[in-house]
Amino acid sequence: MQIGIIVESYWGNTAQIAEAIAAGARGAGAQTVAWSAADVPARIPDLDLLLVGAPTHSMKLPSRSSRRTAGRRGVHVPDSGVREWIDSADISSLPMVITFDTRVSPHSGSAAKDAAKRLTRAGGRVEQGEGFFIAGEPPVLKDGEAERAEQWGSRLVER
Ligand SMILES: Cc1cc2nc3c(=O)[nH]c(=O)nc-3n(C[C@H](O)[C@H](O)[C@H](O)COP(=O)(O)O)c2cc1C
């Protein structure tokens, strides 16, 4: 099984979750390839599953304005992310896309939900996947979230 992962991350938490998901998937026998959302190749190679992950900003996917806010908190911010990639991507040939995100709580909005909605509108076969929780300033993953991500990665291959 070939799994691609597109990830957007400012403090590294969503990237850490993506790495844990990939490790779990590889442990269950899959091969994985990952790209930063600002740097996805125009032609995505043949995949069985594409995972798309982003931090939740203002209840949704990061936007140009929320990235500027993150930048004022001292992190490097590129010009584009998952939101802009979806606007330009041709995902019609992908068999399955599953989204994930990081966020503060189950009730603080969801980038994964926003991404799933936009990807469905763009013609994909899409599921909203897991949310993983962060806390603190600067934000860090809550205890056990990387392990939960690894287990989710392995379940995605086995299902
Ligand atoms: C501008 C901005 C807006 C945010 N809005 C939300 C929000 O609406 N809900 C939420 O749960 N977390 C929110 N957060 C917290 C982010 O979800 C958190 O920074 C992110 O999960 C960290 O992931 P990263 O290290 O991959 O950037 C916000 C963060 C920033 C910088």
PDB file of C-alpha atoms and ligand atoms in Angstrom, residues 7-16 54-60 65-71 73 75 101-105 107-110 132-134 136-137 139-141, ligand 1:
ATOM      1  CA  VAL A   7       1.242  18.355   5.928  1.00  0.00           C
ATOM      2  CA  GLU A   8       1.168  21.986   7.033  1.00  0.00           C
ATOM      3  CA  SER A   9       2.767  22.871  10.374  1.00  0.00           C
ATOM      4  CA  TYR A  10       4.164  25.992  12.062  1.00  0.00           C
ATOM      5  CA  TRP A  11       5.427  24.847  15.480  1.00  0.00           C
ATOM      6  CA  GLY A  12       6.079  21.289  14.273  1.00  0.00           C
ATOM      7  CA  ASN A  13       3.220  19.510  16.054  1.00  0.00           C
ATOM      8  CA  THR A  14       1.194  18.557  12.968  1.00  0.00           C
ATOM      9  CA  ALA A  15       4.449  17.495  11.286  1.00  0.00           C
ATOM     10  CA  GLN A  16       5.239  15.310  14.318  1.00  0.00           C
ATOM     11  CA  ALA A  54      -3.048  20.860   9.041  1.00  0.00           C
ATOM     12  CA  PRO A  55      -3.267  22.809  12.301  1.00  0.00           C
ATOM     13  CA  THR A  56      -6.649  24.333  13.115  1.00  0.00           C
ATOM     14  CA  HIS A  57      -6.586  28.127  12.793  1.00  0.00           C
ATOM     15  CA  SER A  58      -9.696  30.184  13.589  1.00  0.00           C
ATOM     16  CA  MET A  59     -11.774  26.953  13.633  1.00  0.00           C
ATOM     17  CA  LYS A  60     -10.713  26.056  10.039  1.00  0.00           C
ATOM     18  CA  SER A  65      -4.312  36.043   7.549  1.00  0.00           C
ATOM     19  CA  SER A  66      -3.979  33.351  10.264  1.00  0.00           C
ATOM     20  CA  ARG A  67      -0.499  32.519   8.946  1.00  0.00           C
ATOM     21  CA  ARG A  68       0.428  36.179   9.377  1.00  0.00           C
ATOM     22  CA  THR A  69      -0.779  35.965  12.985  1.00  0.00           C
ATOM     23  CA  ALA A  70       1.348  32.841  13.529  1.00  0.00           C
ATOM     24  CA  GLY A  71       4.302  34.655  11.940  1.00  0.00           C
ATOM     25  CA  ARG A  73       4.379  34.803  17.161  1.00  0.00           C
ATOM     26  CA  VAL A  75       7.514  31.117  13.470  1.00  0.00           C
ATOM     27  CA  ASP A 101      -5.574  18.009  12.169  1.00  0.00           C
ATOM     28  CA  THR A 102      -4.156  19.361  15.395  1.00  0.00           C
ATOM     29  CA  ARG A 103      -6.247  21.580  17.662  1.00  0.00           C
ATOM     30  CA  VAL A 104      -6.799  22.614  21.248  1.00  0.00           C
ATOM     31  CA  SER A 105      -9.910  20.560  22.033  1.00  0.00           C
ATOM     32  CA  HIS A 107     -14.844  21.691  20.469  1.00  0.00           C
ATOM     33  CA  SER A 108     -12.491  24.329  19.057  1.00  0.00           C
ATOM     34  CA  GLY A 109     -13.132  23.911  15.331  1.00  0.00           C
ATOM     35  CA  SER A 110     -11.387  21.506  12.987  1.00  0.00           C
ATOM     36  CA  PHE A 132      -4.886  15.373  17.732  1.00  0.00           C
ATOM     37  CA  PHE A 133      -4.644  17.672  20.732  1.00  0.00           C
ATOM     38  CA  ILE A 134      -2.090  20.300  21.666  1.00  0.00           C
ATOM     39  CA  GLY A 136       0.571  25.435  25.830  1.00  0.00           C
ATOM     40  CA  GLU A 137       2.472  28.375  24.403  1.00  0.00           C
ATOM     41  CA  PRO A 139       2.016  24.664  21.506  1.00  0.00           C
ATOM     42  CA  VAL A 140       3.146  21.087  22.170  1.00  0.00           C
ATOM     43  CA  LEU A 141       1.359  17.767  21.725  1.00  0.00           C
TER      44      LEU A 141
HETATM   45  C1  LIG B   1      -3.729  32.215  14.263  1.00  0.00           C
HETATM   46  C2  LIG B   1      -4.072  30.976  15.043  1.00  0.00           C
HETATM   47  C3  LIG B   1      -5.398  30.610  15.224  1.00  0.00           C
HETATM   48  C4  LIG B   1      -5.716  29.445  15.948  1.00  0.00           C
HETATM   49  N1  LIG B   1      -7.032  29.091  16.070  1.00  0.00           N
HETATM   50  C5  LIG B   1      -7.344  27.907  16.672  1.00  0.00           C
HETATM   51  C6  LIG B   1      -8.701  27.458  16.728  1.00  0.00           C
HETATM   52  O1  LIG B   1      -9.629  28.092  16.241  1.00  0.00           O
HETATM   53  N2  LIG B   1      -8.943  26.270  17.342  1.00  0.00           N
HETATM   54  C7  LIG B   1      -7.946  25.501  17.891  1.00  0.00           C
HETATM   55  O2  LIG B   1      -8.229  24.432  18.424  1.00  0.00           O
HETATM   56  N3  LIG B   1      -6.650  25.904  17.865  1.00  0.00           N
HETATM   57  C8  LIG B   1      -6.331  27.078  17.266  1.00  0.00           C
HETATM   58  N4  LIG B   1      -5.026  27.483  17.199  1.00  0.00           N
HETATM   59  C9  LIG B   1      -3.991  26.623  17.781  1.00  0.00           C
HETATM   60  C10 LIG B   1      -3.395  25.746  16.682  1.00  0.00           C
HETATM   61  O3  LIG B   1      -4.300  24.728  16.346  1.00  0.00           O
HETATM   62  C11 LIG B   1      -2.044  25.193  17.117  1.00  0.00           C
HETATM   63  O4  LIG B   1      -1.137  26.268  17.056  1.00  0.00           O
HETATM   64  C12 LIG B   1      -1.598  24.090  16.186  1.00  0.00           C
HETATM   65  O5  LIG B   1      -2.360  22.921  16.371  1.00  0.00           O
HETATM   66  C13 LIG B   1      -0.136  23.758  16.379  1.00  0.00           C
HETATM   67  O6  LIG B   1       0.227  22.942  15.299  1.00  0.00           O
HETATM   68  P1  LIG B   1       1.604  23.190  14.525  1.00  0.00           P
HETATM   69  O7  LIG B   1       2.700  23.060  15.559  1.00  0.00           O
HETATM   70  O8  LIG B   1       1.663  22.081  13.529  1.00  0.00           O
HETATM   71  O9  LIG B   1       1.575  24.541  13.890  1.00  0.00           O
HETATM   72  C14 LIG B   1      -4.687  28.653  16.507  1.00  0.00           C
HETATM   73  C15 LIG B   1      -3.337  29.034  16.318  1.00  0.00           C
HETATM   74  C16 LIG B   1      -3.025  30.180  15.605  1.00  0.00           C
HETATM   75  C17 LIG B   1      -1.583  30.548  15.386  1.00  0.00           C
END
